[in-house]
Short mmCIF file of C-alpha atoms in Angstrom, two decimals:
data_model
loop_
_atom_site.label_atom_id
_atom_site.label_comp_id
_atom_site.label_asym_id
_atom_site.label_seq_id
_atom_site.Cartn_x
_atom_site.Cartn_y
_atom_site.Cartn_z
CA UNK X 16 -23.07 -10.93 -12.78
CA UNK X 17 -20.77 -10.91 -9.74
CA UNK X 18 -19.70 -14.51 -10.44
CA UNK X 19 -18.88 -13.60 -14.04
CA UNK X 20 -16.81 -10.63 -12.87
CA UNK X 21 -14.89 -12.71 -10.33
CA UNK X 22 -14.28 -15.47 -12.87
CA UNK X 23 -13.12 -12.87 -15.41
CA UNK X 24 -10.68 -11.31 -12.93
CA UNK X 25 -9.32 -14.76 -12.05
CA UNK X 26 -8.96 -15.94 -15.65
CA UNK X 27 -7.43 -12.78 -17.04
CA UNK X 28 -5.32 -12.27 -13.93
CA UNK X 29 -3.69 -15.69 -14.31
CA UNK X 30 -3.07 -15.26 -18.03
CA UNK X 31 -1.61 -11.77 -17.67
CA UNK X 32 0.53 -12.82 -14.68
CA UNK X 33 2.00 -15.75 -16.63
CA UNK X 34 2.65 -13.51 -19.65
CA UNK X 35 4.42 -10.79 -17.67
CA UNK X 36 6.27 -13.39 -15.60
CA UNK X 37 7.87 -14.62 -18.82
CA UNK X 38 9.22 -11.16 -19.59
CA UNK X 39 10.31 -10.66 -15.98
CA UNK X 40 12.18 -13.95 -15.54
CA UNK X 41 14.12 -13.74 -18.81
CA UNK X 42 14.96 -10.05 -18.19
CA UNK X 43 16.33 -10.91 -14.74
CA UNK X 44 18.17 -13.93 -16.12
CA UNK X 45 19.92 -11.72 -18.68
CA UNK X 46 20.78 -9.05 -16.12
CA UNK X 47 18.28 -6.41 -17.22
CA UNK X 48 17.00 -4.26 -14.35
CA UNK X 49 13.24 -4.48 -13.83
CA UNK X 50 11.72 -1.33 -12.36
CA UNK X 51 8.06 -2.40 -12.11
CA UNK X 52 6.13 -5.68 -12.32
CA UNK X 53 2.42 -4.77 -12.41
CA UNK X 54 -0.76 -6.80 -12.94
CA UNK X 55 -3.66 -4.66 -14.11
CA UNK X 56 -3.78 -1.12 -15.47
CA UNK X 57 -4.54 2.29 -14.01
CA UNK X 58 -4.02 3.40 -10.38
CA UNK X 59 -2.09 0.96 -8.20
CA UNK X 60 -4.15 -0.36 -5.30
CA UNK X 61 -1.48 -2.61 -3.80
CA UNK X 62 2.27 -2.36 -4.11
CA UNK X 63 5.52 -3.20 -2.38
CA UNK X 64 9.19 -3.00 -3.26
CA UNK X 65 11.76 -5.74 -3.09
CA UNK X 66 15.27 -4.94 -4.20
CA UNK X 67 15.16 -2.65 -7.23
CA UNK X 68 11.73 -3.83 -8.38
CA UNK X 69 8.30 -2.55 -7.40
CA UNK X 70 5.56 -5.21 -7.47
CA UNK X 71 2.01 -3.91 -7.87
CA UNK X 72 -1.63 -4.73 -8.58
CA UNK X 73 -3.59 -2.01 -10.40
CA UNK X 74 -7.29 -1.20 -10.29
CA UNK X 75 -8.39 -2.32 -13.77
CA UNK X 76 -8.02 -6.10 -14.30
CA UNK X 77 -7.15 -5.78 -17.98
CA UNK X 78 -3.53 -6.20 -18.97
CA UNK X 79 -0.33 -5.64 -17.10
CA UNK X 80 3.25 -4.66 -17.76
CA UNK X 81 6.89 -5.16 -16.88
CA UNK X 82 8.84 -1.88 -17.01
CA UNK X 83 12.55 -2.34 -17.58
CA UNK X 84 15.34 0.21 -17.27
CA UNK X 85 15.97 1.99 -20.57
CA UNK X 86 13.05 0.24 -22.25
CA UNK X 87 11.34 3.27 -23.83
CA UNK X 88 13.02 5.62 -26.29
CA UNK X 89 12.29 8.64 -24.06
CA UNK X 90 13.69 6.99 -20.91
CA UNK X 91 17.03 8.36 -19.65
CA UNK X 92 19.84 6.12 -20.88
CA UNK X 93 23.19 5.80 -19.11
CA UNK X 94 24.56 3.03 -21.31
CA UNK X 95 24.74 0.70 -18.33
CA UNK X 96 24.68 -3.04 -19.08
CA UNK X 97 21.47 -3.51 -17.06
CA UNK X 98 19.41 -1.30 -19.42
CA UNK X 99 17.15 -3.01 -21.96
CA UNK X 100 18.22 -0.84 -24.92
CA UNK X 101 21.92 -1.56 -24.39
CA UNK X 102 21.49 -5.32 -24.55
CA UNK X 103 22.24 -7.13 -27.85
CA UNK X 104 19.24 -7.65 -30.15
CA UNK X 105 19.29 -11.39 -29.40
CA UNK X 106 18.83 -10.68 -25.67
CA UNK X 107 16.01 -8.21 -26.35
CA UNK X 108 14.35 -10.71 -28.65
CA UNK X 109 14.44 -13.40 -25.95
CA UNK X 110 12.89 -11.02 -23.39
CA UNK X 111 10.11 -10.00 -25.78
CA UNK X 112 9.28 -13.52 -26.98
CA UNK X 113 9.19 -14.91 -23.43
CA UNK X 114 5.72 -13.47 -22.62
CA UNK X 115 3.84 -15.02 -25.59
CA UNK X 116 5.84 -18.23 -25.16
CA UNK X 117 4.72 -18.55 -21.54
CA UNK X 118 1.07 -18.17 -22.64
CA UNK X 119 1.48 -20.90 -25.23
CA UNK X 120 3.17 -23.19 -22.69
CA UNK X 121 0.36 -22.48 -20.20
CA UNK X 122 -2.20 -23.45 -22.85
CA UNK X 123 -0.38 -26.75 -23.45
CA UNK X 124 -0.23 -27.50 -19.71
CA UNK X 125 -3.87 -26.61 -19.03
CA UNK X 126 -5.14 -28.60 -22.00
CA UNK X 127 -3.04 -31.59 -20.87
CA UNK X 128 -4.69 -31.40 -17.43
CA UNK X 129 -8.14 -31.21 -19.03
CA UNK X 130 -7.57 -34.11 -21.41
CA UNK X 131 -5.97 -36.27 -18.71
CA UNK X 132 -9.35 -36.24 -16.90
CA UNK X 133 -10.86 -38.14 -19.82
CA UNK X 134 -13.62 -37.00 -22.11
CA UNK X 135 -16.64 -38.06 -24.11
CA UNK X 136 -16.04 -37.43 -27.79
CA UNK X 137 -18.86 -37.42 -30.37
CA UNK X 138 -18.53 -40.56 -32.44
CA UNK X 139 -19.02 -38.71 -35.72
CA UNK X 140 -16.42 -35.93 -35.31
CA UNK X 141 -13.62 -37.90 -37.01
CA UNK X 142 -15.90 -39.20 -39.83
CA UNK X 143 -15.97 -37.74 -43.37
CA UNK X 144 -18.47 -34.90 -43.84
CA UNK X 145 -21.26 -37.00 -45.36
CA UNK X 146 -24.48 -35.00 -45.19
CA UNK X 147 -27.32 -37.08 -43.72
CA UNK X 148 -29.80 -34.31 -42.87
CA UNK X 149 -30.41 -30.87 -44.39
CA UNK X 150 -32.64 -28.83 -42.08
CA UNK X 151 -35.69 -27.13 -43.57
CA UNK X 152 -35.24 -23.50 -44.56
CA UNK X 153 -31.50 -23.62 -43.84
CA UNK X 154 -28.85 -21.94 -46.01
CA UNK X 155 -27.77 -25.43 -47.13
CA UNK X 156 -31.27 -26.27 -48.40
CA UNK X 157 -31.63 -22.92 -50.11
CA UNK X 158 -28.26 -23.41 -51.84
CA UNK X 159 -29.10 -26.88 -53.11
CA UNK X 160 -27.05 -29.09 -50.80
CA UNK X 161 -28.68 -32.52 -50.53
CA UNK X 162 -28.45 -35.56 -48.23
CA UNK X 163 -25.77 -37.85 -49.60
CA UNK X 164 -23.40 -35.02 -50.55
CA UNK X 165 -19.92 -35.11 -49.07
CA UNK X 166 -18.40 -31.72 -48.18
CA UNK X 167 -14.68 -31.76 -48.95
CA UNK X 168 -13.82 -28.03 -48.82
CA UNK X 169 -15.03 -24.85 -47.16
CA UNK X 170 -13.48 -22.04 -49.15
CA UNK X 171 -9.90 -23.20 -49.75
CA UNK X 172 -9.78 -25.23 -46.53
CA UNK X 173 -10.07 -28.99 -46.83
CA UNK X 174 -12.56 -30.63 -44.46
CA UNK X 175 -11.55 -34.23 -43.88
CA UNK X 176 -13.81 -34.63 -40.84
CA UNK X 177 -16.92 -33.15 -39.26
CA UNK X 178 -14.69 -31.48 -36.69
CA UNK X 179 -12.76 -29.76 -39.51
CA UNK X 180 -16.05 -28.69 -41.09
CA UNK X 181 -17.57 -27.17 -37.94
CA UNK X 182 -14.35 -25.24 -37.23
CA UNK X 183 -14.15 -24.00 -40.82
CA UNK X 184 -17.78 -22.92 -41.18
CA UNK X 185 -18.07 -21.48 -37.67
CA UNK X 186 -15.83 -18.52 -38.47
CA UNK X 187 -17.66 -17.50 -41.65
CA UNK X 188 -21.05 -16.33 -40.44
CA UNK X 189 -22.94 -14.01 -42.80
CA UNK X 190 -20.28 -14.31 -45.50
CA UNK X 191 -20.74 -15.97 -48.92
CA UNK X 192 -18.61 -19.13 -48.82
CA UNK X 193 -17.84 -21.49 -51.73
CA UNK X 194 -18.33 -25.07 -50.57
CA UNK X 195 -16.94 -27.95 -52.61
CA UNK X 196 -19.09 -31.08 -52.63
CA UNK X 197 -18.53 -34.59 -53.88
CA UNK X 198 -21.81 -35.62 -55.48
CA UNK X 199 -22.17 -38.90 -57.37
CA UNK X 200 -18.40 -39.04 -57.81
CA UNK X 201 -18.07 -35.52 -59.23
CA UNK X 202 -16.96 -32.29 -57.55
CA UNK X 203 -19.50 -29.46 -57.38
CA UNK X 204 -18.99 -25.96 -55.96
CA UNK X 205 -21.96 -24.27 -54.29
CA UNK X 206 -21.97 -20.84 -52.64
CA UNK X 207 -23.61 -20.76 -49.20
CA UNK X 208 -24.11 -17.92 -46.72
CA UNK X 209 -23.92 -19.36 -43.17
CA UNK X 210 -26.33 -18.02 -40.58
CA UNK X 211 -25.01 -16.57 -37.32
CA UNK X 212 -26.07 -18.76 -34.38
CA UNK X 213 -26.03 -17.87 -30.66
CA UNK X 214 -24.68 -14.64 -29.19
CA UNK X 215 -21.19 -15.70 -30.24
CA UNK X 216 -22.40 -15.56 -33.88
CA UNK X 217 -21.10 -18.98 -34.90
CA UNK X 218 -21.61 -19.80 -38.58
CA UNK X 219 -24.03 -22.64 -39.42
CA UNK X 220 -25.52 -23.83 -42.73
CA UNK X 221 -27.89 -26.55 -41.44
CA UNK X 222 -26.23 -29.85 -42.38
CA UNK X 223 -26.01 -32.74 -39.92
CA UNK X 224 -24.31 -36.14 -39.71
CA UNK X 225 -25.97 -39.54 -39.55
CA UNK X 226 -26.27 -39.97 -35.78
CA UNK X 227 -29.24 -40.17 -33.44
CA UNK X 228 -29.74 -39.78 -29.67
CA UNK X 229 -30.88 -42.64 -27.47
CA UNK X 230 -33.04 -42.91 -24.36
CA UNK X 231 -30.85 -43.52 -21.29
CA UNK X 232 -33.53 -43.28 -18.57
CA UNK X 233 -37.31 -43.32 -18.16
CA UNK X 234 -39.50 -41.70 -15.53
CA UNK X 235 -41.71 -44.41 -14.03
CA UNK X 236 -45.32 -44.01 -15.21
CA UNK X 237 -44.33 -40.92 -17.22
CA UNK X 238 -45.79 -40.28 -20.68
CA UNK X 239 -42.90 -42.07 -22.43
CA UNK X 240 -43.06 -45.08 -20.09
CA UNK X 241 -46.83 -45.41 -20.57
CA UNK X 242 -46.46 -45.09 -24.35
CA UNK X 243 -44.10 -48.09 -24.43
CA UNK X 244 -40.72 -46.44 -25.01
CA UNK X 245 -37.73 -48.37 -23.60
CA UNK X 246 -34.27 -47.49 -22.30
CA UNK X 247 -31.86 -47.95 -25.20
CA UNK X 248 -34.33 -46.92 -27.90
CA UNK X 249 -32.62 -44.83 -30.58
CA UNK X 250 -34.79 -41.89 -31.67
CA UNK X 251 -34.69 -41.51 -35.47
CA UNK X 252 -37.42 -38.94 -36.10
CA UNK X 253 -40.21 -36.90 -34.55
CA UNK X 254 -43.38 -36.50 -36.65
CA UNK X 255 -41.35 -37.46 -39.69
CA UNK X 256 -38.55 -34.93 -39.11
CA UNK X 257 -35.08 -36.53 -38.63
CA UNK X 258 -33.61 -36.17 -35.12
CA UNK X 259 -29.83 -35.94 -34.84
CA UNK X 260 -28.90 -34.51 -31.45
CA UNK X 261 -30.45 -34.74 -27.98
CA UNK X 262 -30.87 -30.97 -27.76
CA UNK X 263 -32.86 -30.99 -30.98
CA UNK X 264 -35.16 -33.73 -29.61
CA UNK X 265 -35.69 -31.90 -26.31
CA UNK X 266 -36.51 -28.64 -28.11
CA UNK X 267 -39.09 -30.32 -30.34
CA UNK X 268 -40.80 -32.13 -27.46
CA UNK X 269 -41.05 -28.87 -25.50
CA UNK X 270 -43.04 -27.32 -28.36
CA UNK X 271 -45.93 -29.81 -28.02
CA UNK X 272 -47.47 -29.75 -24.52
CA UNK X 273 -50.62 -31.94 -24.47
CA UNK X 274 -50.28 -32.58 -28.23
CA UNK X 275 -49.74 -36.11 -29.54
CA UNK X 276 -46.40 -36.63 -31.29
CA UNK X 277 -44.99 -39.68 -33.07
CA UNK X 278 -41.48 -40.82 -32.33
CA UNK X 279 -39.81 -43.18 -34.77
CA UNK X 280 -37.36 -45.32 -32.82
CA UNK X 281 -34.99 -48.16 -33.54
CA UNK X 282 -35.11 -51.11 -31.12
CA UNK X 283 -33.20 -54.36 -31.54
CA UNK X 284 -32.75 -53.73 -35.27
CA UNK X 285 -36.45 -52.98 -35.87
CA UNK X 286 -38.05 -49.59 -36.58
CA UNK X 287 -41.13 -48.68 -34.55
CA UNK X 288 -43.53 -45.72 -34.45
CA UNK X 289 -44.56 -44.77 -30.90
CA UNK X 290 -47.21 -42.13 -30.21
CA UNK X 291 -46.79 -40.16 -27.00
CA UNK X 292 -48.46 -37.04 -25.59
CA UNK X 293 -46.14 -34.71 -23.64
CA UNK X 294 -47.55 -33.51 -20.33
CA UNK X 295 -47.70 -29.79 -19.77
CA UNK X 296 -45.29 -28.20 -17.32
CA UNK X 297 -45.74 -24.45 -17.44
CA UNK X 298 -45.45 -23.52 -21.12
CA UNK X 299 -43.49 -26.58 -22.26
CA UNK X 300 -44.06 -30.27 -22.90
CA UNK X 301 -42.17 -33.13 -21.22
CA UNK X 302 -42.38 -36.92 -21.70
CA UNK X 303 -40.15 -38.06 -18.84
CA UNK X 304 -37.00 -39.32 -20.56
CA UNK X 305 -33.28 -38.83 -20.18
CA UNK X 306 -31.49 -38.54 -23.53
CA UNK X 307 -27.87 -39.01 -24.56
CA UNK X 308 -25.96 -38.40 -27.75
CA UNK X 309 -23.69 -41.13 -29.12
CA UNK X 310 -20.20 -40.64 -27.64
CA UNK X 311 -17.04 -42.63 -27.24
CA UNK X 312 -15.03 -42.41 -24.02
CA UNK X 313 -11.42 -41.25 -24.25
CA UNK X 314 -9.15 -41.85 -21.24
CA UNK X 315 -5.54 -41.08 -22.25
CA UNK X 316 -2.42 -41.52 -20.16
CA UNK X 317 -0.61 -38.36 -19.05
CA UNK X 318 1.79 -38.73 -22.00
CA UNK X 319 -1.14 -39.36 -24.32
CA UNK X 320 -2.94 -36.30 -22.94
CA UNK X 321 0.19 -34.18 -23.55
CA UNK X 322 0.34 -35.41 -27.16
CA UNK X 323 -3.36 -34.68 -27.64
CA UNK X 324 -2.83 -31.24 -26.09
CA UNK X 325 -0.18 -30.41 -28.68
CA UNK X 326 -2.48 -31.60 -31.48
CA UNK X 327 -5.42 -29.62 -30.09
CA UNK X 328 -3.35 -26.45 -29.69
CA UNK X 329 -2.00 -26.76 -33.23
CA UNK X 330 -5.60 -27.08 -34.41
CA UNK X 331 -6.69 -24.04 -32.39
CA UNK X 332 -3.68 -22.06 -33.64
CA UNK X 333 -4.68 -22.87 -37.22
CA UNK X 334 -8.19 -21.64 -36.46
CA UNK X 335 -6.83 -18.37 -35.03
CA UNK X 336 -4.67 -17.84 -38.12
CA UNK X 337 -7.66 -18.66 -40.33
CA UNK X 338 -9.77 -16.08 -38.48
CA UNK X 339 -7.10 -13.39 -38.79
CA UNK X 340 -6.65 -14.13 -42.47
CA UNK X 341 -10.41 -14.10 -42.91
CA UNK X 342 -10.66 -10.66 -41.32
CA UNK X 343 -8.16 -9.36 -43.88
CA UNK X 344 -9.86 -11.07 -46.84
CA UNK X 345 -13.35 -10.29 -45.40
CA UNK X 346 -14.25 -14.00 -45.29
CA UNK X 347 -14.71 -13.64 -41.52
CA UNK X 348 -17.12 -11.13 -40.01
CA UNK X 349 -15.62 -8.71 -37.45
CA UNK X 350 -18.80 -9.32 -35.42
CA UNK X 351 -17.27 -12.60 -34.21
CA UNK X 352 -14.51 -10.83 -32.29
CA UNK X 353 -15.03 -10.82 -28.55
CA UNK X 354 -14.08 -8.16 -26.02
CA UNK X 355 -13.86 -8.09 -22.22
CA UNK X 356 -17.64 -8.21 -21.67
CA UNK X 357 -18.08 -11.38 -23.74
CA UNK X 358 -15.00 -12.93 -22.16
CA UNK X 359 -16.41 -12.13 -18.71
CA UNK X 360 -19.71 -13.81 -19.64
CA UNK X 361 -17.92 -16.91 -20.93
CA UNK X 362 -15.70 -16.97 -17.84
CA UNK X 363 -18.76 -16.98 -15.62
CA UNK X 364 -20.53 -19.66 -17.69
CA UNK X 365 -17.53 -21.99 -17.74
CA UNK X 366 -16.79 -21.41 -14.03
CA UNK X 367 -20.38 -22.35 -13.23
CA UNK X 368 -19.93 -25.58 -15.23
CA UNK X 369 -16.90 -26.61 -13.14
CA UNK X 370 -13.12 -26.45 -13.04
CA UNK X 371 -12.53 -28.59 -16.12
CA UNK X 372 -14.59 -26.37 -18.50
CA UNK X 373 -12.96 -23.30 -16.91
CA UNK X 374 -9.44 -24.66 -17.45
CA UNK X 375 -10.32 -25.58 -21.03
CA UNK X 376 -11.55 -22.03 -21.66
CA UNK X 377 -8.39 -20.60 -20.04
CA UNK X 378 -6.23 -22.78 -22.28
CA UNK X 379 -7.89 -21.46 -25.45
CA UNK X 380 -7.76 -17.86 -24.21
CA UNK X 381 -4.09 -18.21 -23.25
CA UNK X 382 -3.23 -19.50 -26.71
CA UNK X 383 -5.11 -16.56 -28.25
CA UNK X 384 -3.25 -14.11 -26.03
CA UNK X 385 0.12 -15.65 -26.87
CA UNK X 386 -0.40 -15.73 -30.64
CA UNK X 387 -2.07 -12.32 -30.92
CA UNK X 388 0.83 -10.74 -29.02
CA UNK X 389 3.13 -12.04 -31.76
CA UNK X 390 1.35 -10.03 -34.46
CA UNK X 391 3.73 -7.48 -36.07
CA UNK X 392 1.78 -4.52 -34.69
CA UNK X 393 3.88 -1.90 -32.91
CA UNK X 394 2.99 -1.67 -29.20
CA UNK X 395 2.60 -5.49 -29.08
CA UNK X 396 5.56 -7.80 -28.43
CA UNK X 397 5.46 -8.93 -32.05
CA UNK X 398 5.63 -5.31 -33.19
CA UNK X 399 8.82 -4.68 -31.19
CA UNK X 400 10.29 -7.90 -32.60
CA UNK X 401 9.32 -6.81 -36.12
CA UNK X 402 11.04 -3.42 -35.69
CA UNK X 403 14.20 -5.15 -34.42
CA UNK X 404 14.10 -7.52 -37.41
CA UNK X 405 13.84 -4.55 -39.80
CA UNK X 406 16.75 -2.87 -38.06
CA UNK X 407 18.74 -6.08 -38.26
CA UNK X 408 18.13 -6.42 -41.99
CA UNK X 409 18.91 -2.74 -42.59
CA UNK X 410 21.97 -3.00 -40.31
CA UNK X 411 21.06 0.28 -38.66
CA UNK X 412 18.56 1.49 -36.10
CA UNK X 413 15.43 3.28 -37.23
CA UNK X 414 15.19 6.95 -36.35
CA UNK X 415 13.34 7.96 -33.22
CA UNK X 416 10.78 9.78 -35.38
CA UNK X 417 10.10 6.67 -37.45
CA UNK X 418 9.67 4.53 -34.32
CA UNK X 419 7.22 7.06 -32.88
CA UNK X 420 5.18 6.96 -36.10
CA UNK X 421 5.12 3.18 -36.06
CA UNK X 422 4.03 3.15 -32.43
CA UNK X 423 1.27 5.66 -33.18
CA UNK X 424 0.07 3.53 -36.11
CA UNK X 425 0.04 0.45 -33.87
CA UNK X 426 -1.89 2.34 -31.21
CA UNK X 427 -4.51 3.41 -33.78
CA UNK X 428 -4.91 -0.21 -34.97
CA UNK X 429 -5.42 -1.40 -31.40
CA UNK X 430 -7.94 1.38 -30.70
CA UNK X 431 -9.96 0.43 -33.81
CA UNK X 432 -9.87 -3.19 -32.67
CA UNK X 433 -10.94 -2.20 -29.16
CA UNK X 434 -13.89 -0.16 -30.46
CA UNK X 435 -14.93 -3.10 -32.68
CA UNK X 436 -14.89 -5.70 -29.91
CA UNK X 437 -16.69 -3.39 -27.48
CA UNK X 438 -19.39 -2.75 -30.10
CA UNK X 439 -19.73 -6.50 -30.57
CA UNK X 440 -19.96 -7.08 -26.83
CA UNK X 441 -22.71 -4.48 -26.45
CA UNK X 442 -24.55 -5.90 -29.47
CA UNK X 443 -24.70 -9.27 -27.69
CA UNK X 444 -26.59 -7.68 -24.80
CA UNK X 445 -30.30 -7.55 -25.66
CA UNK X 446 -30.82 -4.04 -24.22
CA UNK X 447 -28.10 -2.58 -26.42
CA UNK X 448 -28.96 -4.82 -29.35
CA UNK X 449 -32.20 -2.90 -29.84
CA UNK X 450 -30.28 0.39 -29.88
CA UNK X 451 -27.69 -0.64 -32.46
CA UNK X 452 -27.98 0.80 -36.00
CA UNK X 453 -30.09 -1.43 -38.21
CA UNK X 454 -31.67 -3.36 -35.33
CA UNK X 455 -35.45 -3.85 -35.23
#
């Protein structure tokens, strides 16, 4: 718990600092007086003043702000050139857009660093979505999807690859989704309702590609070694059920302590059936093997990593837009939204996995923060930009009363969003899950 909290404070602190730094630097560059630069919200626990600006860290590690002279409508205005409100709209726009822009740039930089380290990429992710396995009892089986079908659309979104498919279906948990298949050369549309998997409620319909894990190591004199399994064997099935991923194989083996199971493996082009009895270790079964999924190694140059970072961020941005659109059209469940508790948990999990997973998580979160701040909701940067755009088109400033109403409306929207994400966070905690309406 403490590690998650520390990781959360670090992650959010960096992202908020970079965001507010963007506003601060452009404001100073344009000659706007900055009164306060604060990271965090609530009472200030550390502060000092340099020049005309007070720098502070507040108690609550959520958010931050840069207060500029003459920024708020109710601030005293002298008409001086160093006040925000007296600057031309173009200057104000540049100050407002600088925060989200810095978050997007940070995402690009962090993802470049991550990709430059190299990665193992699943060999199937860039293949067409040809269904090889339909899991028993899954939404796909219940809807009539069959092995051999090719999925070409999820809703209105084309799915050229498995990566496209997993991204498209993942945001549509517990929502009826029309899926377009290519079956025997003809297009067929089938409605499927993806199940919500894991605490993050990722949508899944139970279709898998044609890949299989292989044995990368054997425990000497372990059950697998004694049964005749070899390093390099590709595991095709367990007791007749197709095996696709290493995690699936491990989970199935664990279910059968001291019970004979039959593994169908491929070795040197031949298919063999090998019977093995997992030994009992506590409540689970083990056969003494190391398993690996089929991957390809990617080791880009720094320039190549930067190019891949741009591509990955464009892909993530598309997913964010898809999620927002889905919330409006009700294709996406609000239960997928995450609040500070879930972010803290993910921060702790990724920090425990190492710096590279943590930086990757920070990159995605920074992109989210940058894009969401551009939404035309008053109170957010995008809302202020939207109001200025309306004023520019109308060629006159909106009345103070109208601006106050817009700000109130934006505040209400944010409060509804905050309540929703906090509800979701609590629902992901088993203790609260049992207390939620409709839980059993």
